[in-house]
Amino acid sequence: MRLDQIIARSRVVDLRSLDLEGALQELLAVCVARFPDLKPDALLRALLARESTMTTYLGYGVALPHVRVKMKRRYILAIGRSRVGIRHDGTKDEERVRLIVMLIAGEDARDYLQMLASIARLVKDPELVESLVGAPDLDALYERLIGGFGGIRPVQAQQNRINRLMFTEAERVARGADCASIMVFGDTFIGGLQSDSLRARMKTILVTRNPIEPSENEGKAFTETIQVRSFSSSRLAQLRSAMLVALTRGVISFKDRVCCVGGITGSNQFDTLVVVDVEREFSPLLTGQAQLLPADVKAEVLERVIAIATELAVEGREGRPVGCLFVVGDYEKVSKLTKPLVLNPFYGYKEEDRNILNPFMDETVKEFSSIDGAFVIRGDGVVETAGSLVQATDADHTLPSGLGSRHAAAAAVSVAANCIALVVSSSTGLVTLFRRGVMLPLTEKKIAVGANST
Ligand SMILES: Nc1ncnc2c1ncn2[C@@H]1O[C@H](COP(=O)(O)OP(=O)(O)OP(=O)(O)O)[C@@H](O)[C@H]1O
C-alpha cells in the first residue's frame, strides 16, 4: 500500500497539547470524527501502554506511536505537528517532539511491521522533518507529506534526457551481453524514481530503500522491487547486498548475468552501467548447493540483519568501531550450540516487539551490540537472545589470517546448523556473511569510523 494513499488532509493537524497524552487525544479525536466506530479511550490506553514498555520516539523530534486493533480498515494514519514541542519520555534532555505520526493498524494487516518500518524510514530523514515542521500552514504540510511519502519530486529536464539515454543504453548493453535482467538503483533519485519514463522490454528490477507501489493508472514499469536498507556509501557493496537479496528471493539466479544502472544516491543522475555475472560475483558461496537462504529464514529478515550490520559498521557506536555477531535461522539447532554469557535482555518481551522487522528494534540491537557474544535470531525475525557464546567449533576450517574467534565461531556455527552468520568486525569494519562455512565479504574495504578508527 502506498503511504501517501493513507494520509488524509483532515487527519493532519496542529497540536495544542504540551504532553503526549493530550496530543494523542487530539489525534484520536480527528480519527474518530471520520471513523466513529473507533473507541478512543481504549486506543489511548493501548497507545500509552506501548509507550511505557518501549518508547516510540525515533529521534529528530519525531515520535511514531502505533497500535493494533480489531477494525475493518487496514491502516489509519494521523499526523500532528507541534511548533512549541511536546514532552516525551523517550527524548533526551531538552529535546521535544515536534511531529507525531500515529498509526492505527487493523489486526489483519499482514504487512504491519513493514508499514511501520517504511514510515519510520521516511520520518527519520531530518530534511523532510524540518520541511514538515517548518511548513507555513497545514495545507503546505500536507502537500509536503504527500511529496515526501509519495516520492514525487521533479528531476530537471536535462537530467531526464541523460537518464533516459543511460537507461536506453542499459537495455542495449543488457541485450548485447545476454543479460537476464536490468537492475535499476532507484535511490539515485531523491524521493524515488518516476518509473513512467523508464520502460524496458525485458525484466527490470528496482532496488530501493523506500519501495513505492505505482498508483493504479501508472502501470508497472518494474517486474520486481528489491528493498535494501544498506547505508553503505560504497556502491559496489550496495550492489552486492541487492544481488544477495535478489538471489535469496529467487528474483535472479546464479546463472544470470545482470546489467545494473545507477548513480550517486540522491544525485538524480544515472552515471554508471555495470554488467555482473552473478555466479562469478558469488562463487565462494557456491558449494554445489544452490540454496543460499536457509529454509526457515525469511528474505526480509536477512535483508534487515544485513542492513543493521552495515549501519553498525558504517556508524559505529558513539564514534567508536563496534564488532558484532548475528546468527540467523535454525533456532532449534543453534540454541543447542549457544549459551548465555549474560542475562538475556530480550527475555519477557512480546515476539512482535522483539522482531528484527520492527523498526524500533534497530536502536535496541545497536545498543546491545556492545555486549559480548552473539545475537541469536529466528528465521521469522524474532530475536531470541543477545550476549550468547557460540560453542560450535570447526577444527577443519582455516580462515584468512587476522580473523579471530568471532569469525571462527561464525564460520563454525554456519557449518553446524542450517543458518547464516553475519560478523561486523571491530578491527577491520568489514561485514562478512558465512553460509556453510564459506565466507562472503559484504563490504569491500575498511570503513573509517570516527576519529578512533585506525
Ligand atoms: N564463540 C563466540 N561466541 C560469541 N562471541 C564471540 C565468540 N568468540 C569471540 N566472540 C566475540 O568476539 C570478540 C572479538 O574476538 P576476536 O578479536 O578474537 O574476534 P575477531 O574474529 O578477530 O573479531 P574482530 O574482527 O571484531 O576483532 C570477543 O570479545 C567476543 O565478544
PDB file of N, CA, C and O and ligand atoms in Angstrom, residues 322-325 341 370-374 387-392 399 402-410 423-429, ligand 1:
ATOM      1  N   VAL A 322      32.456  -0.860  16.303  1.00  0.00           N
ATOM      2  CA  VAL A 322      31.936  -1.970  17.112  1.00  0.00           C
ATOM      3  C   VAL A 322      32.032  -3.270  16.335  1.00  0.00           C
ATOM      4  O   VAL A 322      32.013  -3.281  15.104  1.00  0.00           O
ATOM      5  N   GLY A 323      32.099  -4.353  17.088  1.00  0.00           N
ATOM      6  CA  GLY A 323      32.076  -5.677  16.476  1.00  0.00           C
ATOM      7  C   GLY A 323      30.806  -6.369  16.925  1.00  0.00           C
ATOM      8  O   GLY A 323      30.249  -6.054  17.978  1.00  0.00           O
ATOM      9  N   CYS A 324      30.353  -7.306  16.115  1.00  0.00           N
ATOM     10  CA  CYS A 324      29.065  -7.913  16.426  1.00  0.00           C
ATOM     11  C   CYS A 324      28.921  -9.230  15.668  1.00  0.00           C
ATOM     12  O   CYS A 324      29.501  -9.393  14.595  1.00  0.00           O
ATOM     13  N   LEU A 325      28.136 -10.139  16.229  1.00  0.00           N
ATOM     14  CA  LEU A 325      27.877 -11.411  15.544  1.00  0.00           C
ATOM     15  C   LEU A 325      26.373 -11.694  15.575  1.00  0.00           C
ATOM     16  O   LEU A 325      25.738 -11.606  16.627  1.00  0.00           O
ATOM     17  N   LEU A 341      26.053 -15.626  27.985  1.00  0.00           N
ATOM     18  CA  LEU A 341      27.182 -15.043  28.704  1.00  0.00           C
ATOM     19  C   LEU A 341      26.671 -14.062  29.757  1.00  0.00           C
ATOM     20  O   LEU A 341      27.324 -13.799  30.757  1.00  0.00           O
ATOM     21  N   SER A 370      27.145  -3.748  21.976  1.00  0.00           N
ATOM     22  CA  SER A 370      28.372  -3.658  22.774  1.00  0.00           C
ATOM     23  C   SER A 370      28.506  -4.841  23.746  1.00  0.00           C
ATOM     24  O   SER A 370      29.560  -5.050  24.327  1.00  0.00           O
ATOM     25  N   ILE A 371      27.417  -5.602  23.918  1.00  0.00           N
ATOM     26  CA  ILE A 371      27.501  -6.764  24.806  1.00  0.00           C
ATOM     27  C   ILE A 371      28.353  -7.837  24.130  1.00  0.00           C
ATOM     28  O   ILE A 371      28.210  -8.076  22.932  1.00  0.00           O
ATOM     29  N   ASP A 372      29.194  -8.487  24.894  1.00  0.00           N
ATOM     30  CA  ASP A 372      29.977  -9.596  24.361  1.00  0.00           C
ATOM     31  C   ASP A 372      29.055 -10.713  23.881  1.00  0.00           C
ATOM     32  O   ASP A 372      28.051 -10.982  24.517  1.00  0.00           O
ATOM     33  N   GLY A 373      29.395 -11.360  22.794  1.00  0.00           N
ATOM     34  CA  GLY A 373      28.615 -12.519  22.359  1.00  0.00           C
ATOM     35  C   GLY A 373      27.728 -12.216  21.169  1.00  0.00           C
ATOM     36  O   GLY A 373      27.797 -11.143  20.575  1.00  0.00           O
ATOM     37  N   ALA A 374      26.873 -13.204  20.854  1.00  0.00           N
ATOM     38  CA  ALA A 374      26.112 -13.135  19.597  1.00  0.00           C
ATOM     39  C   ALA A 374      24.632 -12.850  19.819  1.00  0.00           C
ATOM     40  O   ALA A 374      24.083 -13.151  20.878  1.00  0.00           O
ATOM     41  N   GLY A 387      24.044 -11.602  23.634  1.00  0.00           N
ATOM     42  CA  GLY A 387      25.061 -11.974  24.618  1.00  0.00           C
ATOM     43  C   GLY A 387      25.228 -13.470  24.737  1.00  0.00           C
ATOM     44  O   GLY A 387      25.421 -13.996  25.830  1.00  0.00           O
ATOM     45  N   SER A 388      25.147 -14.190  23.619  1.00  0.00           N
ATOM     46  CA  SER A 388      25.295 -15.652  23.652  1.00  0.00           C
ATOM     47  C   SER A 388      26.674 -16.075  23.175  1.00  0.00           C
ATOM     48  O   SER A 388      27.176 -15.552  22.177  1.00  0.00           O
ATOM     49  N   LEU A 389      27.229 -17.023  23.867  1.00  0.00           N
ATOM     50  CA  LEU A 389      28.506 -17.591  23.435  1.00  0.00           C
ATOM     51  C   LEU A 389      28.225 -18.700  22.437  1.00  0.00           C
ATOM     52  O   LEU A 389      27.434 -19.612  22.722  1.00  0.00           O
ATOM     53  N   VAL A 390      28.829 -18.617  21.275  1.00  0.00           N
ATOM     54  CA  VAL A 390      28.645 -19.672  20.274  1.00  0.00           C
ATOM     55  C   VAL A 390      29.701 -20.744  20.531  1.00  0.00           C
ATOM     56  O   VAL A 390      30.900 -20.462  20.528  1.00  0.00           O
ATOM     57  N   GLN A 391      29.205 -21.962  20.801  1.00  0.00           N
ATOM     58  CA  GLN A 391      30.143 -23.015  21.198  1.00  0.00           C
ATOM     59  C   GLN A 391      30.509 -23.971  20.070  1.00  0.00           C
ATOM     60  O   GLN A 391      31.241 -24.922  20.296  1.00  0.00           O
ATOM     61  N   ALA A 392      30.000 -23.694  18.877  1.00  0.00           N
ATOM     62  CA  ALA A 392      30.332 -24.580  17.762  1.00  0.00           C
ATOM     63  C   ALA A 392      31.813 -24.417  17.418  1.00  0.00           C
ATOM     64  O   ALA A 392      32.344 -23.307  17.457  1.00  0.00           O
ATOM     65  N   LEU A 399      40.653 -19.988   8.363  1.00  0.00           N
ATOM     66  CA  LEU A 399      40.204 -18.655   7.960  1.00  0.00           C
ATOM     67  C   LEU A 399      41.415 -17.834   7.578  1.00  0.00           C
ATOM     68  O   LEU A 399      42.533 -18.118   8.023  1.00  0.00           O
ATOM     69  N   GLY A 402      44.443 -13.090  10.573  1.00  0.00           N
ATOM     70  CA  GLY A 402      43.934 -11.810  11.072  1.00  0.00           C
ATOM     71  C   GLY A 402      42.516 -11.932  11.598  1.00  0.00           C
ATOM     72  O   GLY A 402      42.048 -11.085  12.341  1.00  0.00           O
ATOM     73  N   LEU A 403      41.802 -12.991  11.172  1.00  0.00           N
ATOM     74  CA  LEU A 403      40.434 -13.170  11.669  1.00  0.00           C
ATOM     75  C   LEU A 403      40.483 -14.029  12.925  1.00  0.00           C
ATOM     76  O   LEU A 403      41.118 -15.083  12.937  1.00  0.00           O
ATOM     77  N   GLY A 404      39.815 -13.563  13.963  1.00  0.00           N
ATOM     78  CA  GLY A 404      39.929 -14.236  15.256  1.00  0.00           C
ATOM     79  C   GLY A 404      38.735 -15.094  15.599  1.00  0.00           C
ATOM     80  O   GLY A 404      38.055 -15.640  14.723  1.00  0.00           O
ATOM     81  N   SER A 405      38.452 -15.163  16.909  1.00  0.00           N
ATOM     82  CA  SER A 405      37.487 -16.146  17.406  1.00  0.00           C
ATOM     83  C   SER A 405      36.042 -15.814  17.006  1.00  0.00           C
ATOM     84  O   SER A 405      35.222 -16.713  16.860  1.00  0.00           O
ATOM     85  N   ARG A 406      35.726 -14.525  16.820  1.00  0.00           N
ATOM     86  CA  ARG A 406      34.354 -14.185  16.422  1.00  0.00           C
ATOM     87  C   ARG A 406      34.063 -14.749  15.030  1.00  0.00           C
ATOM     88  O   ARG A 406      33.038 -15.382  14.797  1.00  0.00           O
ATOM     89  N   HIS A 407      34.994 -14.532  14.109  1.00  0.00           N
ATOM     90  CA  HIS A 407      34.804 -15.046  12.744  1.00  0.00           C
ATOM     91  C   HIS A 407      34.828 -16.579  12.742  1.00  0.00           C
ATOM     92  O   HIS A 407      34.058 -17.211  12.018  1.00  0.00           O
ATOM     93  N   ALA A 408      35.704 -17.153  13.581  1.00  0.00           N
ATOM     94  CA  ALA A 408      35.787 -18.625  13.626  1.00  0.00           C
ATOM     95  C   ALA A 408      34.466 -19.192  14.128  1.00  0.00           C
ATOM     96  O   ALA A 408      33.964 -20.198  13.597  1.00  0.00           O
ATOM     97  N   ALA A 409      33.880 -18.541  15.143  1.00  0.00           N
ATOM     98  CA  ALA A 409      32.603 -19.026  15.688  1.00  0.00           C
ATOM     99  C   ALA A 409      31.505 -18.908  14.629  1.00  0.00           C
ATOM    100  O   ALA A 409      30.662 -19.801  14.486  1.00  0.00           O
ATOM    101  N   ALA A 410      31.526 -17.809  13.860  1.00  0.00           N
ATOM    102  CA  ALA A 410      30.519 -17.616  12.808  1.00  0.00           C
ATOM    103  C   ALA A 410      30.642 -18.705  11.749  1.00  0.00           C
ATOM    104  O   ALA A 410      29.644 -19.308  11.327  1.00  0.00           O
ATOM    105  N   VAL A 423      29.068 -11.271  10.563  1.00  0.00           N
ATOM    106  CA  VAL A 423      30.010 -10.667  11.505  1.00  0.00           C
ATOM    107  C   VAL A 423      30.287  -9.226  11.097  1.00  0.00           C
ATOM    108  O   VAL A 423      30.540  -8.937   9.931  1.00  0.00           O
ATOM    109  N   VAL A 424      30.223  -8.334  12.082  1.00  0.00           N
ATOM    110  CA  VAL A 424      30.760  -6.989  11.897  1.00  0.00           C
ATOM    111  C   VAL A 424      32.082  -7.010  12.652  1.00  0.00           C
ATOM    112  O   VAL A 424      32.103  -7.270  13.851  1.00  0.00           O
ATOM    113  N   SER A 425      33.157  -6.774  11.943  1.00  0.00           N
ATOM    114  CA  SER A 425      34.460  -6.858  12.599  1.00  0.00           C
ATOM    115  C   SER A 425      34.815  -5.527  13.250  1.00  0.00           C
ATOM    116  O   SER A 425      34.775  -4.480  12.603  1.00  0.00           O
ATOM    117  N   SER A 426      35.177  -5.595  14.521  1.00  0.00           N
ATOM    118  CA  SER A 426      35.539  -4.348  15.216  1.00  0.00           C
ATOM    119  C   SER A 426      36.915  -3.862  14.767  1.00  0.00           C
ATOM    120  O   SER A 426      37.207  -2.679  14.826  1.00  0.00           O
ATOM    121  N   SER A 427      37.731  -4.792  14.287  1.00  0.00           N
ATOM    122  CA  SER A 427      39.083  -4.361  13.927  1.00  0.00           C
ATOM    123  C   SER A 427      39.196  -3.880  12.480  1.00  0.00           C
ATOM    124  O   SER A 427      39.991  -3.011  12.177  1.00  0.00           O
ATOM    125  N   THR A 428      38.380  -4.441  11.568  1.00  0.00           N
ATOM    126  CA  THR A 428      38.512  -4.014  10.168  1.00  0.00           C
ATOM    127  C   THR A 428      37.300  -3.230   9.663  1.00  0.00           C
ATOM    128  O   THR A 428      37.362  -2.626   8.594  1.00  0.00           O
ATOM    129  N   GLY A 429      36.193  -3.260  10.396  1.00  0.00           N
ATOM    130  CA  GLY A 429      34.982  -2.574   9.931  1.00  0.00           C
ATOM    131  C   GLY A 429      34.290  -3.314   8.793  1.00  0.00           C
ATOM    132  O   GLY A 429      33.347  -2.805   8.204  1.00  0.00           O
TER     133      GLY A 429
HETATM  134  N1  LIG B   1      32.394 -18.044  20.239  1.00  0.00           N
HETATM  135  C1  LIG B   1      31.992 -16.792  20.336  1.00  0.00           C
HETATM  136  N2  LIG B   1      30.680 -16.515  20.506  1.00  0.00           N
HETATM  137  C2  LIG B   1      30.250 -15.247  20.609  1.00  0.00           C
HETATM  138  N3  LIG B   1      31.051 -14.188  20.583  1.00  0.00           N
HETATM  139  C3  LIG B   1      32.372 -14.385  20.430  1.00  0.00           C
HETATM  140  C4  LIG B   1      32.910 -15.679  20.285  1.00  0.00           C
HETATM  141  N4  LIG B   1      34.256 -15.598  20.168  1.00  0.00           N
HETATM  142  C5  LIG B   1      34.530 -14.278  20.210  1.00  0.00           C
HETATM  143  N5  LIG B   1      33.416 -13.549  20.364  1.00  0.00           N
HETATM  144  C6  LIG B   1      33.317 -12.090  20.480  1.00  0.00           C
HETATM  145  O1  LIG B   1      34.198 -11.518  19.580  1.00  0.00           O
HETATM  146  C7  LIG B   1      35.019 -10.558  20.236  1.00  0.00           C
HETATM  147  C8  LIG B   1      36.304 -10.355  19.478  1.00  0.00           C
HETATM  148  O2  LIG B   1      37.082 -11.536  19.462  1.00  0.00           O
HETATM  149  P1  LIG B   1      38.309 -11.703  18.445  1.00  0.00           P
HETATM  150  O3  LIG B   1      39.065 -10.429  18.373  1.00  0.00           O
HETATM  151  O4  LIG B   1      39.033 -12.950  18.804  1.00  0.00           O
HETATM  152  O5  LIG B   1      37.492 -11.981  17.115  1.00  0.00           O
HETATM  153  P2  LIG B   1      37.696 -11.449  15.633  1.00  0.00           P
HETATM  154  O6  LIG B   1      37.149 -12.533  14.784  1.00  0.00           O
HETATM  155  O7  LIG B   1      39.119 -11.031  15.402  1.00  0.00           O
HETATM  156  O8  LIG B   1      36.704 -10.212  15.569  1.00  0.00           O
HETATM  157  P3  LIG B   1      37.038  -8.649  15.332  1.00  0.00           P
HETATM  158  O9  LIG B   1      37.455  -8.534  13.899  1.00  0.00           O
HETATM  159  O10 LIG B   1      35.781  -7.963  15.655  1.00  0.00           O
HETATM  160  O11 LIG B   1      38.165  -8.328  16.312  1.00  0.00           O
HETATM  161  C9  LIG B   1      35.120 -11.101  21.621  1.00  0.00           C
HETATM  162  O12 LIG B   1      35.430 -10.085  22.559  1.00  0.00           O
HETATM  163  C10 LIG B   1      33.752 -11.657  21.858  1.00  0.00           C
HETATM  164  O13 LIG B   1      32.872 -10.603  22.256  1.00  0.00           O
END
